[in-house]
PDB file of C-alpha atoms in Angstrom:
ATOM      1  CA  ALA B 114      15.607  41.710  -5.039  1.00 56.00           C
ATOM      2  CA  MET B 115      17.090  40.241  -8.218  1.00 65.00           C
ATOM      3  CA  LEU B 116      17.797  43.708  -9.590  1.00 65.00           C
ATOM      4  CA  ASP B 117      19.513  44.578  -6.315  1.00 62.00           C
ATOM      5  CA  ASP B 118      21.696  41.509  -6.718  1.00 61.00           C
ATOM      6  CA  LEU B 119      22.529  42.318 -10.320  1.00 64.00           C
ATOM      7  CA  MET B 120      22.848  46.090 -10.261  1.00 64.00           C
ATOM      8  CA  GLY B 121      23.238  46.968  -6.594  1.00 61.00           C
ATOM      9  CA  ALA B 122      20.762  48.375  -4.121  1.00 58.00           C
ATOM     10  CA  HIS B 123      21.618  51.944  -5.104  1.00 57.00           C
ATOM     11  CA  ARG B 124      21.086  51.565  -8.857  1.00 58.00           C
ATOM     12  CA  ASP B 125      18.502  54.369  -8.956  1.00 58.00           C
ATOM     13  CA  LEU B 126      20.800  56.975  -7.408  1.00 53.00           C
ATOM     14  CA  VAL B 127      21.936  58.875 -10.469  1.00 49.00           C
ATOM     15  CA  ASP B 128      24.264  61.835  -9.781  1.00 48.00           C
ATOM     16  CA  LYS B 129      23.620  61.487  -6.054  1.00 45.00           C
ATOM     17  CA  PRO B 130      26.258  60.689  -3.515  1.00 46.00           C
ATOM     18  CA  GLU B 131      26.060  57.004  -2.696  1.00 51.00           C
ATOM     19  CA  THR B 132      25.283  56.290   0.906  1.00 57.00           C
ATOM     20  CA  THR B 133      27.405  53.546   2.303  1.00 82.00           C
ATOM     21  CA  LEU B 134      25.550  50.870   4.185  1.00 82.00           C
ATOM     22  CA  GLN B 135      27.235  48.514   6.581  1.00 83.00           C
ATOM     23  CA  PHE B 136      26.012  44.962   7.136  1.00 80.00           C
ATOM     24  CA  ASP B 137      24.990  45.836  10.705  1.00 83.00           C
ATOM     25  CA  ASP B 138      22.748  48.748   9.626  1.00 85.00           C
ATOM     26  CA  PRO B 139      19.079  48.272  10.591  1.00 87.00           C
ATOM     27  CA  ASP B 140      18.023  48.563   6.936  1.00 86.00           C
ATOM     28  CA  VAL B 141      19.986  45.403   5.990  1.00 87.00           C
ATOM     29  CA  CYS B 142      18.208  42.025   6.092  1.00 87.00           C
ATOM     30  CA  LYS B 143      19.973  39.900   8.706  1.00 88.00           C
ATOM     31  CA  ASP B 144      18.366  36.677   7.446  1.00 85.00           C
ATOM     32  CA  PHE B 145      19.873  37.381   4.030  1.00 85.00           C
ATOM     33  CA  LEU B 146      23.312  37.874   5.588  1.00 86.00           C
ATOM     34  CA  ALA B 147      23.069  34.624   7.573  1.00 85.00           C
ATOM     35  CA  GLY B 148      21.738  32.487   4.731  1.00 83.00           C
ATOM     36  CA  PHE B 149      18.765  33.623   2.688  1.00 82.00           C
ATOM     37  CA  CYS B 150      15.698  35.733   3.198  1.00 84.00           C
ATOM     38  CA  PRO B 151      12.473  33.690   3.233  1.00 80.00           C
ATOM     39  CA  LEU B 152      10.631  36.799   2.050  1.00 79.00           C
ATOM     40  CA  ASP B 153      12.717  37.282  -1.098  1.00 74.00           C
ATOM     41  CA  GLY B 154      10.104  35.750  -3.395  1.00 69.00           C
ATOM     42  CA  ARG B 155      10.927  32.063  -2.979  1.00 71.00           C
ATOM     43  CA  PHE B 156       7.373  31.448  -1.835  1.00 71.00           C
ATOM     44  CA  ALA B 157       5.670  33.906  -4.182  1.00 69.00           C
ATOM     45  CA  ASN B 158       2.390  32.627  -5.611  1.00 69.00           C
ATOM     46  CA  THR B 159       2.100  29.955  -2.927  1.00 75.00           C
ATOM     47  CA  LYS B 160      -0.047  29.734   0.183  1.00 71.00           C
ATOM     48  CA  VAL B 161       3.113  30.298   2.209  1.00 70.00           C
ATOM     49  CA  ASN B 162       3.768  33.679   0.602  1.00 67.00           C
ATOM     50  CA  ALA B 163       4.230  36.222   3.398  1.00 68.00           C
ATOM     51  CA  GLY B 164       4.995  39.151   1.118  1.00 69.00           C
ATOM     52  CA  MET B 165       8.271  40.734   0.125  1.00 77.00           C
ATOM     53  CA  CYS B 166      11.067  41.920   2.385  1.00 81.00           C
ATOM     54  CA  ASP B 167      11.565  45.681   2.438  1.00 84.00           C
ATOM     55  CA  LEU B 168      15.110  45.437   3.781  1.00 85.00           C
ATOM     56  CA  VAL B 169      18.310  45.600   1.735  1.00 86.00           C
ATOM     57  CA  HIS B 170      19.608  42.368   0.184  1.00 85.00           C
ATOM     58  CA  ASP B 171      23.062  43.214  -1.097  1.00 85.00           C
ATOM     59  CA  ALA B 172      25.527  40.490  -2.090  1.00 86.00           C
ATOM     60  CA  LYS B 173      28.471  42.800  -1.298  1.00 88.00           C
ATOM     61  CA  LEU B 174      27.195  43.338   2.244  1.00 87.00           C
ATOM     62  CA  LYS B 175      26.712  39.591   2.632  1.00 87.00           C
ATOM     63  CA  GLU B 176      30.276  39.002   1.473  1.00 89.00           C
ATOM     64  CA  ALA B 177      31.538  41.679   3.878  1.00 87.00           C
ATOM     65  CA  TYR B 178      29.637  39.986   6.732  1.00 85.00           C
ATOM     66  CA  GLU B 179      31.019  36.557   5.828  1.00 87.00           C
ATOM     67  CA  GLN B 180      34.572  37.926   5.892  1.00 86.00           C
ATOM     68  CA  SER B 181      34.017  39.903   9.081  1.00 85.00           C
ATOM     69  CA  SER B 182      35.555  38.876  12.392  1.00 83.00           C
ATOM     70  CA  ARG B 183      32.130  39.589  13.937  1.00 84.00           C
ATOM     71  CA  ARG B 184      30.476  36.860  11.893  1.00 85.00           C
ATOM     72  CA  GLY B 185      28.621  34.416  14.133  1.00 77.00           C
ATOM     73  CA  ARG B 186      28.803  36.742  17.150  1.00 83.00           C
ATOM     74  CA  LEU B 187      26.020  39.170  16.273  1.00 86.00           C
ATOM     75  CA  GLY B 188      23.174  36.644  16.598  1.00 81.00           C
ATOM     76  CA  TYR B 189      22.180  36.779  12.944  1.00 86.00           C
ATOM     77  CA  GLU B 190      22.475  33.001  12.509  1.00 88.00           C
ATOM     78  CA  GLU B 191      20.324  32.339  15.593  1.00 89.00           C
ATOM     79  CA  GLY B 192      17.740  34.798  14.311  1.00 86.00           C
ATOM     80  CA  PHE B 193      17.862  33.120  10.917  1.00 82.00           C
ATOM     81  CA  LEU B 194      17.316  29.695  12.510  1.00 88.00           C
ATOM     82  CA  ASP B 195      14.429  31.093  14.555  1.00 88.00           C
ATOM     83  CA  THR B 196      12.901  32.447  11.347  1.00 83.00           C
ATOM     84  CA  LEU B 197      13.268  29.053   9.660  1.00 84.00           C
ATOM     85  CA  HIS B 198      11.820  27.194  12.665  1.00 89.00           C
ATOM     86  CA  ARG B 199       8.859  29.578  12.737  1.00 88.00           C
ATOM     87  CA  LEU B 200       8.351  29.117   8.989  1.00 84.00           C
ATOM     88  CA  VAL B 201       8.451  25.307   9.284  1.00 87.00           C
ATOM     89  CA  TYR B 202       6.100  25.405  12.280  1.00 88.00           C
ATOM     90  CA  ASP B 203       3.607  27.599  10.407  1.00 86.00           C
ATOM     91  CA  ILE B 204       3.708  25.364   7.331  1.00 85.00           C
ATOM     92  CA  ASP B 205       3.314  22.204   9.446  1.00 88.00           C
ATOM     93  CA  ARG B 206       0.346  23.803  11.244  1.00 90.00           C
ATOM     94  CA  LYS B 207      -1.286  24.611   7.902  1.00 88.00           C
ATOM     95  CA  ILE B 208      -0.681  21.059   6.671  1.00 89.00           C
ATOM     96  CA  ARG B 209      -2.234  19.592   9.839  1.00 90.00           C
ATOM     97  CA  ALA B 210      -5.257  21.881   9.464  1.00 89.00           C
ATOM     98  CA  HIS B 211      -5.680  20.852   5.814  1.00 89.00           C
ATOM     99  CA  HIS B 212      -5.399  17.152   6.715  1.00 88.00           C
ATOM    100  CA  ALA B 213      -8.012  17.567   9.456  1.00 87.00           C
ATOM    101  CA  ARG B 214     -10.350  19.346   7.043  1.00 84.00           C
ATOM    102  CA  ILE B 215      -9.908  16.566   4.468  1.00 83.00           C
ATOM    103  CA  GLU B 216     -10.602  13.927   7.120  1.00 81.00           C
ATOM    104  CA  ARG B 217     -13.791  15.734   8.152  1.00 75.00           C
ATOM    105  CA  ALA B 218     -14.881  16.031   4.520  1.00 71.00           C
ATOM    106  CA  ASN B 219     -14.205  12.355   3.839  1.00 74.00           C
ATOM    107  CA  ALA B 220     -15.809  11.083   7.027  1.00 74.00           C
ATOM    108  CA  GLU B 221     -18.848   8.977   6.281  1.00 75.00           C
ATOM    109  CA  SER B 222     -22.049  10.162   7.955  1.00 80.00           C
ATOM    110  CA  PRO B 223     -24.425   7.639   9.573  1.00 83.00           C
ATOM    111  CA  GLU B 224     -26.880   8.203   6.711  1.00 87.00           C
ATOM    112  CA  GLU B 225     -24.174   7.441   4.134  1.00 86.00           C
ATOM    113  CA  LYS B 226     -23.142   4.317   6.010  1.00 85.00           C
ATOM    114  CA  LYS B 227     -26.730   3.085   6.173  1.00 89.00           C
ATOM    115  CA  LEU B 228     -27.275   3.664   2.438  1.00 89.00           C
ATOM    116  CA  ARG B 229     -23.953   2.045   1.502  1.00 87.00           C
ATOM    117  CA  GLU B 230     -24.816  -1.049   3.606  1.00 89.00           C
ATOM    118  CA  GLU B 231     -28.280  -1.190   2.017  1.00 91.00           C
ATOM    119  CA  ILE B 232     -26.707  -1.124  -1.453  1.00 90.00           C
ATOM    120  CA  GLU B 233     -24.294  -3.918  -0.489  1.00 90.00           C
ATOM    121  CA  GLN B 234     -27.154  -6.021   0.959  1.00 91.00           C
ATOM    122  CA  LEU B 235     -29.184  -5.634  -2.226  1.00 89.00           C
ATOM    123  CA  SER B 236     -26.294  -6.564  -4.531  1.00 89.00           C
ATOM    124  CA  ALA B 237     -25.887 -10.188  -3.370  1.00 87.00           C
ATOM    125  CA  PRO B 238     -29.565 -11.246  -3.937  1.00 88.00           C
ATOM    126  CA  ILE B 239     -29.598  -9.466  -7.306  1.00 87.00           C
ATOM    127  CA  ASP B 240     -26.520 -11.378  -8.443  1.00 87.00           C
ATOM    128  CA  LYS B 241     -28.049 -14.640  -7.214  1.00 88.00           C
ATOM    129  CA  LEU B 242     -31.371 -13.984  -8.967  1.00 86.00           C
ATOM    130  CA  VAL B 243     -29.670 -13.065 -12.258  1.00 85.00           C
ATOM    131  CA  GLY B 244     -27.744 -16.347 -12.138  1.00 85.00           C
ATOM    132  CA  GLU B 245     -30.928 -18.329 -11.432  1.00 88.00           C
ATOM    133  CA  VAL B 246     -32.778 -16.547 -14.252  1.00 85.00           C
ATOM    134  CA  GLY B 247     -30.057 -17.618 -16.674  1.00 84.00           C
ATOM    135  CA  GLU B 248     -30.191 -21.231 -15.457  1.00 86.00           C
ATOM    136  CA  LEU B 249     -33.996 -21.410 -15.670  1.00 85.00           C
ATOM    137  CA  ALA B 250     -34.006 -19.832 -19.109  1.00 83.00           C
ATOM    138  CA  ALA B 251     -31.412 -22.379 -20.280  1.00 83.00           C
ATOM    139  CA  GLN B 252     -33.646 -25.173 -18.960  1.00 86.00           C
ATOM    140  CA  GLY B 253     -36.634 -23.778 -20.844  1.00 86.00           C
ATOM    141  CA  LYS B 254     -38.526 -22.704 -17.726  1.00 85.00           C
ATOM    142  CA  VAL B 255     -39.546 -19.360 -19.167  1.00 85.00           C
ATOM    143  CA  GLU B 256     -42.392 -18.439 -16.776  1.00 87.00           C
ATOM    144  CA  GLU B 257     -40.274 -19.146 -13.688  1.00 88.00           C
ATOM    145  CA  SER B 258     -37.343 -17.223 -15.118  1.00 86.00           C
ATOM    146  CA  GLN B 259     -39.619 -14.249 -15.905  1.00 88.00           C
ATOM    147  CA  GLY B 260     -40.898 -14.255 -12.306  1.00 89.00           C
ATOM    148  CA  LEU B 261     -37.337 -14.210 -10.939  1.00 88.00           C
ATOM    149  CA  LEU B 262     -36.373 -11.564 -13.498  1.00 88.00           C
ATOM    150  CA  ALA B 263     -39.200  -9.315 -12.248  1.00 91.00           C
ATOM    151  CA  LYS B 264     -37.934  -9.781  -8.644  1.00 91.00           C
ATOM    152  CA  SER B 265     -34.392  -9.020  -9.789  1.00 89.00           C
ATOM    153  CA  GLU B 266     -35.536  -5.858 -11.610  1.00 92.00           C
ATOM    154  CA  ALA B 267     -37.455  -4.694  -8.524  1.00 92.00           C
ATOM    155  CA  LEU B 268     -34.350  -5.171  -6.373  1.00 91.00           C
ATOM    156  CA  GLN B 269     -32.208  -3.382  -8.980  1.00 92.00           C
ATOM    157  CA  ALA B 270     -34.623  -0.430  -8.962  1.00 94.00           C
ATOM    158  CA  GLU B 271     -34.411  -0.348  -5.153  1.00 93.00           C
ATOM    159  CA  ARG B 272     -30.607  -0.418  -5.336  1.00 91.00           C
ATOM    160  CA  ARG B 273     -30.550   2.379  -7.959  1.00 92.00           C
ATOM    161  CA  ALA B 274     -32.795   4.489  -5.716  1.00 93.00           C
ATOM    162  CA  ALA B 275     -30.446   3.942  -2.753  1.00 91.00           C
ATOM    163  CA  GLU B 276     -27.438   4.787  -4.950  1.00 91.00           C
ATOM    164  CA  ALA B 277     -29.150   7.990  -6.117  1.00 92.00           C
ATOM    165  CA  LYS B 278     -29.889   8.960  -2.503  1.00 90.00           C
ATOM    166  CA  LEU B 279     -26.263   8.302  -1.551  1.00 87.00           C
ATOM    167  CA  THR B 280     -24.967  10.357  -4.477  1.00 88.00           C
ATOM    168  CA  ALA B 281     -27.328  13.229  -3.642  1.00 88.00           C
ATOM    169  CA  LEU B 282     -26.311  13.119   0.014  1.00 83.00           C
ATOM    170  CA  ARG B 283     -22.622  13.214  -0.855  1.00 80.00           C
ATOM    171  CA  ASN B 284     -23.100  16.047  -3.358  1.00 81.00           C
ATOM    172  CA  GLN B 285     -24.895  18.249  -0.844  1.00 79.00           C
ATOM    173  CA  MET B 286     -22.070  17.944   1.726  1.00 64.00           C
ATOM    174  CA  PRO B 287     -19.706  20.949   1.791  1.00 57.00           C
ATOM    175  CA  GLY B 288     -16.256  20.069   0.431  1.00 51.00           C
ATOM    176  CA  ALA B 289     -17.493  16.677  -0.751  1.00 48.00           C
ATOM    177  CA  ALA B 290     -14.576  14.673  -2.105  1.00 47.00           C
ATOM    178  CA  HIS B 291     -16.270  11.283  -2.197  1.00 46.00           C
ATOM    179  CA  GLU B 292     -16.019   8.986  -5.132  1.00 45.00           C
TER     180      GLU B 292
END
């Protein structure tokens, strides 16, 4: 398409009589005449890429159309707007589908919720026990502090096990995007 713009659509016709196209010929891209062609490579290498347009994109034909008294009466602009509306609709539909898929992937299962709540319920007593262990140790009550430390370590081990289960559960889910 860029070569056509720079060198003309008939650049490869060496020593051949040049065929003259008119802007209303069926081989001429009407979207290009009315504005731009969405298939001219603007969306290449994107998920919106619908391929390349096989029709003629000639700046001279576009200029001839723009200067024509038939401009605006052939329905090219309406067709162009329809093409743009369809393109926007398709892209919006893809975006909605991607958002729905992300929501499904990020939805917390009942098992995850139960494990997360268990981890939260274990955290408060652990914090309390660690604080008490420090106070008892500062007061010289070593045996009592060691007893509370053992309880705290048991609760921490339980919390680590629940965290490991939660991590494993999230990693086995397809499309897991959890943190």
